mmCIF file of C-alpha atoms and ligand atoms in Angstrom:
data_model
loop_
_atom_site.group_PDB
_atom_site.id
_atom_site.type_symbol
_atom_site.label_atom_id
_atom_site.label_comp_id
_atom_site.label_asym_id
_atom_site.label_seq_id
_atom_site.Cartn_x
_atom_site.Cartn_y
_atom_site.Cartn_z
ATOM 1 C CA UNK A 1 36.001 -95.537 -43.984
ATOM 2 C CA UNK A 2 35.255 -98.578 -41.718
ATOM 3 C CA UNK A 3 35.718 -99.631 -38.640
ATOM 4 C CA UNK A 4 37.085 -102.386 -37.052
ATOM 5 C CA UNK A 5 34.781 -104.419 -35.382
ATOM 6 C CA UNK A 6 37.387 -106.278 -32.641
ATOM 7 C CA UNK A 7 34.079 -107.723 -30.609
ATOM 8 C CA UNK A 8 33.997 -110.268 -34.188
ATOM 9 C CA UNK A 9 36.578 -112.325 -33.023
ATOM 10 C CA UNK A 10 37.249 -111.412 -29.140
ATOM 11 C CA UNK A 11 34.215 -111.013 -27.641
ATOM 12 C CA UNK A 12 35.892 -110.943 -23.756
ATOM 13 C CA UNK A 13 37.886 -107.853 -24.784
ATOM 14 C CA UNK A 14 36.718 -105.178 -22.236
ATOM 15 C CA UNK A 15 39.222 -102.533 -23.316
ATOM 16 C CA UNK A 16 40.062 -100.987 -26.347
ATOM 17 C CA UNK A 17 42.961 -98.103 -27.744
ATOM 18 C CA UNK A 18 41.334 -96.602 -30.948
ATOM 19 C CA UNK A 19 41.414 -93.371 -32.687
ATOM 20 C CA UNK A 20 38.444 -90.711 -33.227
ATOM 21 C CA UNK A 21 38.178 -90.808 -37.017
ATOM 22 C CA UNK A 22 34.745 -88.415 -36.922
ATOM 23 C CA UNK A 23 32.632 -86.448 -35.127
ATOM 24 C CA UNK A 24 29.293 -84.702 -34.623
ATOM 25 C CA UNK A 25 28.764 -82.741 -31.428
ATOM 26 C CA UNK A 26 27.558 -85.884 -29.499
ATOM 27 C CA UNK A 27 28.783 -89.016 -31.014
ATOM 28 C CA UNK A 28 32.696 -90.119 -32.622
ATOM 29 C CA UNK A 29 33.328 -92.381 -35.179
ATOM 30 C CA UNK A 30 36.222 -94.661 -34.443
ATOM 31 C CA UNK A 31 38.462 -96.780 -36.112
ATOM 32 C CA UNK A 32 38.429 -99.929 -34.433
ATOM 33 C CA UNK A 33 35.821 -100.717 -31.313
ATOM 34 C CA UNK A 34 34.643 -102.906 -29.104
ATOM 35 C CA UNK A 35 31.204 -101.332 -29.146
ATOM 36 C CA UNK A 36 28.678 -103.952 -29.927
ATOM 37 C CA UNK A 37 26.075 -101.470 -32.259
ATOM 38 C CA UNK A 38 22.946 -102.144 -32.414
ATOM 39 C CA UNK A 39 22.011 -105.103 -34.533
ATOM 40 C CA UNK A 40 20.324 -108.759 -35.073
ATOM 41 C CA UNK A 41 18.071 -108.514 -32.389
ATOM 42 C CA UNK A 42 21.321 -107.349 -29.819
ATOM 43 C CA UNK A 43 20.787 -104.438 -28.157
ATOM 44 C CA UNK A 44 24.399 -101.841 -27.653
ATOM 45 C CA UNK A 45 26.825 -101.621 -25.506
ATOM 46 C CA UNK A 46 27.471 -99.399 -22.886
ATOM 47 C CA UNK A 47 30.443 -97.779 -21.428
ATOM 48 C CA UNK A 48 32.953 -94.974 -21.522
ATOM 49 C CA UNK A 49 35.655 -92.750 -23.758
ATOM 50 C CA UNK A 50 38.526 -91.951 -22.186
ATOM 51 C CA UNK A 51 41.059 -89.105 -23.850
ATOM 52 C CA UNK A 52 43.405 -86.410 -22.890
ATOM 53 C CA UNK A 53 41.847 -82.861 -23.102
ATOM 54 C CA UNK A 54 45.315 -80.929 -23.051
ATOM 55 C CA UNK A 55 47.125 -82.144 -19.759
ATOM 56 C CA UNK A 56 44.365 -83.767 -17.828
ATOM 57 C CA UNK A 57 42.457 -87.230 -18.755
ATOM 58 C CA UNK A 58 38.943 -86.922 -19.306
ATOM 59 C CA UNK A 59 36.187 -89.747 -19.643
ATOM 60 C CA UNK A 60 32.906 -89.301 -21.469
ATOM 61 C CA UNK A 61 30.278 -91.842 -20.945
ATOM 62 C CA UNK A 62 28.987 -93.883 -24.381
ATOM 63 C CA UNK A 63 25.230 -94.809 -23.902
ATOM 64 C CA UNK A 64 24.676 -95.927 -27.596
ATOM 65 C CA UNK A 65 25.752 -97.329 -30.510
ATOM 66 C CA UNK A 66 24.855 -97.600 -34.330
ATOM 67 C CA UNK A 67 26.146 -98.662 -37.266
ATOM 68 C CA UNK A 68 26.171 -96.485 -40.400
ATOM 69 C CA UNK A 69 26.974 -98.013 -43.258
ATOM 70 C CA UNK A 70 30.641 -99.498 -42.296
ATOM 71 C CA UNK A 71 31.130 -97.124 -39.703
ATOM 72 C CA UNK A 72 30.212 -97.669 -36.044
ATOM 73 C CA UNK A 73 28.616 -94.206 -33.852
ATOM 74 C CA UNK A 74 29.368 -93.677 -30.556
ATOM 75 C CA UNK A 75 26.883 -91.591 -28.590
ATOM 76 C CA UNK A 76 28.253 -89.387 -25.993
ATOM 77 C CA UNK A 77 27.050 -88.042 -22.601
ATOM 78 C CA UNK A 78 29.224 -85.229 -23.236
ATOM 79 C CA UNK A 79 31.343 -83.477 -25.627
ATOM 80 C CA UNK A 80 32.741 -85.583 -28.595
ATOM 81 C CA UNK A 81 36.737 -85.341 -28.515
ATOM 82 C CA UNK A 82 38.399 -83.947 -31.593
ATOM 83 C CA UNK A 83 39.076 -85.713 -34.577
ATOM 84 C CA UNK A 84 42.864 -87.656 -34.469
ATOM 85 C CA UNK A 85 42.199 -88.383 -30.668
ATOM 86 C CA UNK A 86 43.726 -91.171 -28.984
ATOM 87 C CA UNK A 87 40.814 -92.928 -26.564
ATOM 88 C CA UNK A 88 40.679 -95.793 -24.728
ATOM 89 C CA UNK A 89 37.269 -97.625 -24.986
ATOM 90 C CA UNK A 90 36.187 -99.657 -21.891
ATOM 91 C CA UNK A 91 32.997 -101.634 -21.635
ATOM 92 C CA UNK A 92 29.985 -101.930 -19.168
ATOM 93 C CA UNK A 93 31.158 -105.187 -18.525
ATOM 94 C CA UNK A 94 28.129 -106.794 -16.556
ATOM 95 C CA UNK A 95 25.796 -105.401 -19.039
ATOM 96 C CA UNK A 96 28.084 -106.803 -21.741
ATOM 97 C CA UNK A 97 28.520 -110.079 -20.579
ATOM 98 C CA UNK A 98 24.766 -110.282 -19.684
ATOM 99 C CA UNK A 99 23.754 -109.493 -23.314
ATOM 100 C CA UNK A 100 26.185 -112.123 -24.254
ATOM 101 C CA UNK A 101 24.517 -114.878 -21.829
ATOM 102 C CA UNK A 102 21.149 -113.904 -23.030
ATOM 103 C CA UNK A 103 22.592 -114.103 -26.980
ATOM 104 C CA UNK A 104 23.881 -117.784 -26.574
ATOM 105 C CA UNK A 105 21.101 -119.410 -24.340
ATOM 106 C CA UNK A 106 18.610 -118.057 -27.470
ATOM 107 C CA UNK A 107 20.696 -120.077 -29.645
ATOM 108 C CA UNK A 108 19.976 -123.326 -27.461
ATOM 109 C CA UNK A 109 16.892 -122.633 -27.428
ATOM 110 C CA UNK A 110 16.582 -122.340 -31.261
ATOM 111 C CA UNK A 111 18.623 -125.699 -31.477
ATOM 112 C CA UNK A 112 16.551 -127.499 -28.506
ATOM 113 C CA UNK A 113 13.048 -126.369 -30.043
ATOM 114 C CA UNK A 114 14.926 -127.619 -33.579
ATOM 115 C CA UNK A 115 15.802 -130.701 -32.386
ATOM 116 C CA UNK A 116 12.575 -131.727 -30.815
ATOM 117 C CA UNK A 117 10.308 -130.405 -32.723
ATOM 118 C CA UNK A 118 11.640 -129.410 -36.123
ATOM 119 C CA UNK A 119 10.431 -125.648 -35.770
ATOM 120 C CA UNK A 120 11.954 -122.588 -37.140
ATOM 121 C CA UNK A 121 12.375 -118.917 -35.486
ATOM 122 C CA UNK A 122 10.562 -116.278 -37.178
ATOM 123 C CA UNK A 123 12.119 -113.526 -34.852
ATOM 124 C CA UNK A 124 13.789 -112.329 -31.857
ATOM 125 C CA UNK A 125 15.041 -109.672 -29.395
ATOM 126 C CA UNK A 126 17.376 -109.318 -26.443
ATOM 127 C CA UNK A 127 18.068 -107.531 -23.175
ATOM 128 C CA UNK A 128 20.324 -108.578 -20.455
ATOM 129 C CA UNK A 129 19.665 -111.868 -19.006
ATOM 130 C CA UNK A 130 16.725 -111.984 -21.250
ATOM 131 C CA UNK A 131 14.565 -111.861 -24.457
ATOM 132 C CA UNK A 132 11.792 -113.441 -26.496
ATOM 133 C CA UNK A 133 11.663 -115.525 -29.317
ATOM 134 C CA UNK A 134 9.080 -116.453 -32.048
ATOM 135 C CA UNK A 135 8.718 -119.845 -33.122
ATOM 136 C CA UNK A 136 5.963 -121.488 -36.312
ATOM 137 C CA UNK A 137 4.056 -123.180 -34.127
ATOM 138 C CA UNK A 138 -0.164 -123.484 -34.114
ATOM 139 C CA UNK A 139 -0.415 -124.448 -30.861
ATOM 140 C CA UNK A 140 2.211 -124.419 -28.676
ATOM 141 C CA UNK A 141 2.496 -128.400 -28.246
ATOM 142 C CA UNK A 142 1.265 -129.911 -24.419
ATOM 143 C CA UNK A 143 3.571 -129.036 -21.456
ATOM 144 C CA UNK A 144 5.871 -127.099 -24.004
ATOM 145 C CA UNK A 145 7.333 -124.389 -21.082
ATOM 146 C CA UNK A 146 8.678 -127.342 -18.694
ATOM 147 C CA UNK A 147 10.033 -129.620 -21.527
ATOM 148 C CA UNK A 148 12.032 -127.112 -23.540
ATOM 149 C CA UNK A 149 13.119 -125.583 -20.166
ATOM 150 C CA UNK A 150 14.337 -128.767 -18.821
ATOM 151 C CA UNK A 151 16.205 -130.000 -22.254
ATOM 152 C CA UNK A 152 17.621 -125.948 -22.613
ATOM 153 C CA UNK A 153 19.187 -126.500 -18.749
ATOM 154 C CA UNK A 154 20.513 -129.859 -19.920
ATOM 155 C CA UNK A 155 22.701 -128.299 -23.004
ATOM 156 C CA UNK A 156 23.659 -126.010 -20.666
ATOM 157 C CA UNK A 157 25.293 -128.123 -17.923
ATOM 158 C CA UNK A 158 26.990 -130.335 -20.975
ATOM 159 C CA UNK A 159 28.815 -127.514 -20.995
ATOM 160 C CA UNK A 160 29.396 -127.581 -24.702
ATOM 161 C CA UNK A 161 31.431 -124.932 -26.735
ATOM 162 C CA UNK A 162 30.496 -121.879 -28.808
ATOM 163 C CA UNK A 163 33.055 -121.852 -31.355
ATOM 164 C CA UNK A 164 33.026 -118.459 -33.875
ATOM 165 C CA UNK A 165 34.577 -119.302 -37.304
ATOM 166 C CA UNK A 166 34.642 -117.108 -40.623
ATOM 167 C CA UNK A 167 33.380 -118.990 -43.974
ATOM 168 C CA UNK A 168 33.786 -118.184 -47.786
ATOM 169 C CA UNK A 169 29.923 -117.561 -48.964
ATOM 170 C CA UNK A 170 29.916 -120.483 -51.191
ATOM 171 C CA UNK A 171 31.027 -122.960 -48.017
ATOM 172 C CA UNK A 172 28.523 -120.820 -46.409
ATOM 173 C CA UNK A 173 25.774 -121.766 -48.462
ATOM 174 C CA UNK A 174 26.812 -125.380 -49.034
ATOM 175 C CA UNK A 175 26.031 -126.246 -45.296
ATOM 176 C CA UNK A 176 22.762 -127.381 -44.301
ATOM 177 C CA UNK A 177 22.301 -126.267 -40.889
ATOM 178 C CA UNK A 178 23.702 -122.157 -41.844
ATOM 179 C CA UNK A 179 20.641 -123.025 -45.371
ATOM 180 C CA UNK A 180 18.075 -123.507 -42.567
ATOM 181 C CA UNK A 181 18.801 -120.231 -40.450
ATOM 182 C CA UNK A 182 18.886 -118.226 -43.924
ATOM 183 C CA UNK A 183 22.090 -117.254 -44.469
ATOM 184 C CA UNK A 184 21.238 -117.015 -48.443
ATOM 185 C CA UNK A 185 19.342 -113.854 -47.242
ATOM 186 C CA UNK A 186 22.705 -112.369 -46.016
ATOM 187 C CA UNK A 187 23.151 -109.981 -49.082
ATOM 188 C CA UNK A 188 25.545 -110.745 -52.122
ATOM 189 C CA UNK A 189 27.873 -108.123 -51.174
ATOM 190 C CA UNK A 190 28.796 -109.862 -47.933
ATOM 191 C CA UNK A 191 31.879 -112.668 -49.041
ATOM 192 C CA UNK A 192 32.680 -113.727 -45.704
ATOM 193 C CA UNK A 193 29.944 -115.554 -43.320
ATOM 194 C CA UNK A 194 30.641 -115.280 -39.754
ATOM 195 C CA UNK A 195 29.795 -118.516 -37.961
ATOM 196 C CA UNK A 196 28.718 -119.393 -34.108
ATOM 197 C CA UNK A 197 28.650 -122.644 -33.986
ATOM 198 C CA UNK A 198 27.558 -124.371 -30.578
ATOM 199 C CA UNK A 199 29.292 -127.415 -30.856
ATOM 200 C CA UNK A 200 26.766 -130.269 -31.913
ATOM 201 C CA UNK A 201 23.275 -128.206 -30.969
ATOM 202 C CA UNK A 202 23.289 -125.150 -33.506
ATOM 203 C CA UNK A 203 25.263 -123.871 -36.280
ATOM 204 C CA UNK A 204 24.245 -120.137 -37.377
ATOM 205 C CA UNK A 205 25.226 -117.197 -39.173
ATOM 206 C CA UNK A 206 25.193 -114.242 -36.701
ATOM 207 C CA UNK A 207 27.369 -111.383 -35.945
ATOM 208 C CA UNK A 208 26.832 -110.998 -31.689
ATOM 209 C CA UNK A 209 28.753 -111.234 -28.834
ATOM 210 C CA UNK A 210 28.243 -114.659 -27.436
ATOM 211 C CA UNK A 211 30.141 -116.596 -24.361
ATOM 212 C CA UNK A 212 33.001 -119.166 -24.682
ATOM 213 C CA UNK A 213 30.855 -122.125 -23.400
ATOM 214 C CA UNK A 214 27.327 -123.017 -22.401
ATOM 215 C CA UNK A 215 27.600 -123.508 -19.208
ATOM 216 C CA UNK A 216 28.341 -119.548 -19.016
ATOM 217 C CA UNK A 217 25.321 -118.942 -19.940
ATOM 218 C CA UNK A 218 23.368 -119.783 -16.368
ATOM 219 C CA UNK A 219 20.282 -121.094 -15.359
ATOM 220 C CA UNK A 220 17.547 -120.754 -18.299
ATOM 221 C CA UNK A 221 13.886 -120.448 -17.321
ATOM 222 C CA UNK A 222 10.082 -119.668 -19.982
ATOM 223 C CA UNK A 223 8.844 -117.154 -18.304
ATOM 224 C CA UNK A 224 6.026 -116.517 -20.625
ATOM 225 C CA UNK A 225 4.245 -117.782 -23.864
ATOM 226 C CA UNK A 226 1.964 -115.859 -25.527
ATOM 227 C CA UNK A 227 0.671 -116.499 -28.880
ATOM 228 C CA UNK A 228 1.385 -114.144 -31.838
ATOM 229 C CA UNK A 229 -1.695 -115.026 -34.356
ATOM 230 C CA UNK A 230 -1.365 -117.915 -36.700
ATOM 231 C CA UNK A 231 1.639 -119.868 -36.916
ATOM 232 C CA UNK A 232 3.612 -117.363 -34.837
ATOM 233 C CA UNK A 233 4.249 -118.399 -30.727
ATOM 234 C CA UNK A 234 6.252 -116.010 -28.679
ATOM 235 C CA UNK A 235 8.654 -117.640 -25.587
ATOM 236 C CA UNK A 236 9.914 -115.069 -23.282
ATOM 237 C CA UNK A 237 12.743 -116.406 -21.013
ATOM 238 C CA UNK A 238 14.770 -115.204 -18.269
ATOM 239 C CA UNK A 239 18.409 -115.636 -17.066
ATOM 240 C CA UNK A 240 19.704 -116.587 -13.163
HETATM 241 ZN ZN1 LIG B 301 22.140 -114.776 -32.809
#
């Protein structure tokens, strides 16, 4: 069993018809959503169920979801409908899109702090209209917050595009940029590398939601640097 992970390739889809293909007494198992579970420093979506329960429509509220294996978990605020249901997904939609903002202006930032000073990130994490990332640095270089903030605001009025494509592993592994974000950890198993590519800044492998262009993404501010020990400097930001 898998499901169908629709948010891969459409990520402005805010509706979904899928069918229940499991169940526990909380959560359903679908066969195709629009769910964003859990995942690469993304946090879930949120949103609602909504199924006939014999002649009148119901909606149930969906305030998680996790990925099992191939299968994606929907928690419920209510009772999970029966296996063989029709249900229409729909999306939080300003949470969504939020997430999605945040997800794309950390990729600028990874390409700006790339470009300018040849540093990796170690890690990251999300929320809507915001996050933190950790970069190798030891110190943080002189006026660091105002320069990255200003070049970050700069990608983002050029306006460029976020372009997702899907790659065989070994064209996957051939390119330079996808070798640098570590995309010969993804495991063996996986054949086909999804790609966001934000067109002449950064090139990654990454399975989240992100928006069509930059200049979706807003205005982009460092809120905070604080350092992690050695060789480890975490940049919180914030979205406007
Ligand atoms: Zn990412």
């Amino acid at each position: 069993m898998e499901t169908e992970l629709t948010y891969l390739h459409d990520a402005y889809r805010r509706e979904l018809e899928a069918t229940v293909v499991d169940r526990r007494d909380d959560a359903v198992a679908l066969d195709r959503t629009i769910f964003y579970p859990t995942g690469g420093g993304q946090p879930h979506d949120t949103g609602r169920l909504h199924h006939a329960a014999g002649a009148v429509g119901v909606a149930v509220g969906v305030t998680a979801a996790a990925k099992e294996g191939l299968v994606v978990w929907h928690q419920l605020d209510g009772p999970a409908p029966e296996v063989g249901a029709a249900v229409r997904c729909e999306l939080d939609w300003d949470r969504r899109h939020q997430l999605m903002r945040a997800h794309s202006a950390m990729h600028v930032l990874c390409g700006v702090i790339w470009n300018e000073y040849g540093r990796a990130v170690t890690g990251g994490n999300m929320e809507p209209l915001g996050g933190r990332m950790d970069f190798e640095f030891d110190p943080l270089p002189e006026g660091f917050a105002q320069h990255v903030s200003e070049a970050v605001n700069a990608e983002i009025a050029a306006d460029r595009p976020i372009e997702v494509s899907f790659l065989p592993r070994g064209q996957a592994l051939a390119d330079d940029a996808l070798i640098r974000t570590k995309v010969n950890l993804i495991p063996d198993t996986v054949q086909v590398i999804r790609v966001v590519d934000i067109v002449g800044l950064d090139r990654q492998a990454d399975g989240g939601t992100h928006v069509a262009r930059t200049g979706e993404i807003g205005r982009f501010e460092i809120v905070k640097t604080e350092s992690k020990g050695k060789g480890n400097k975490r940049v919180r930001i914030a979205l406007s």
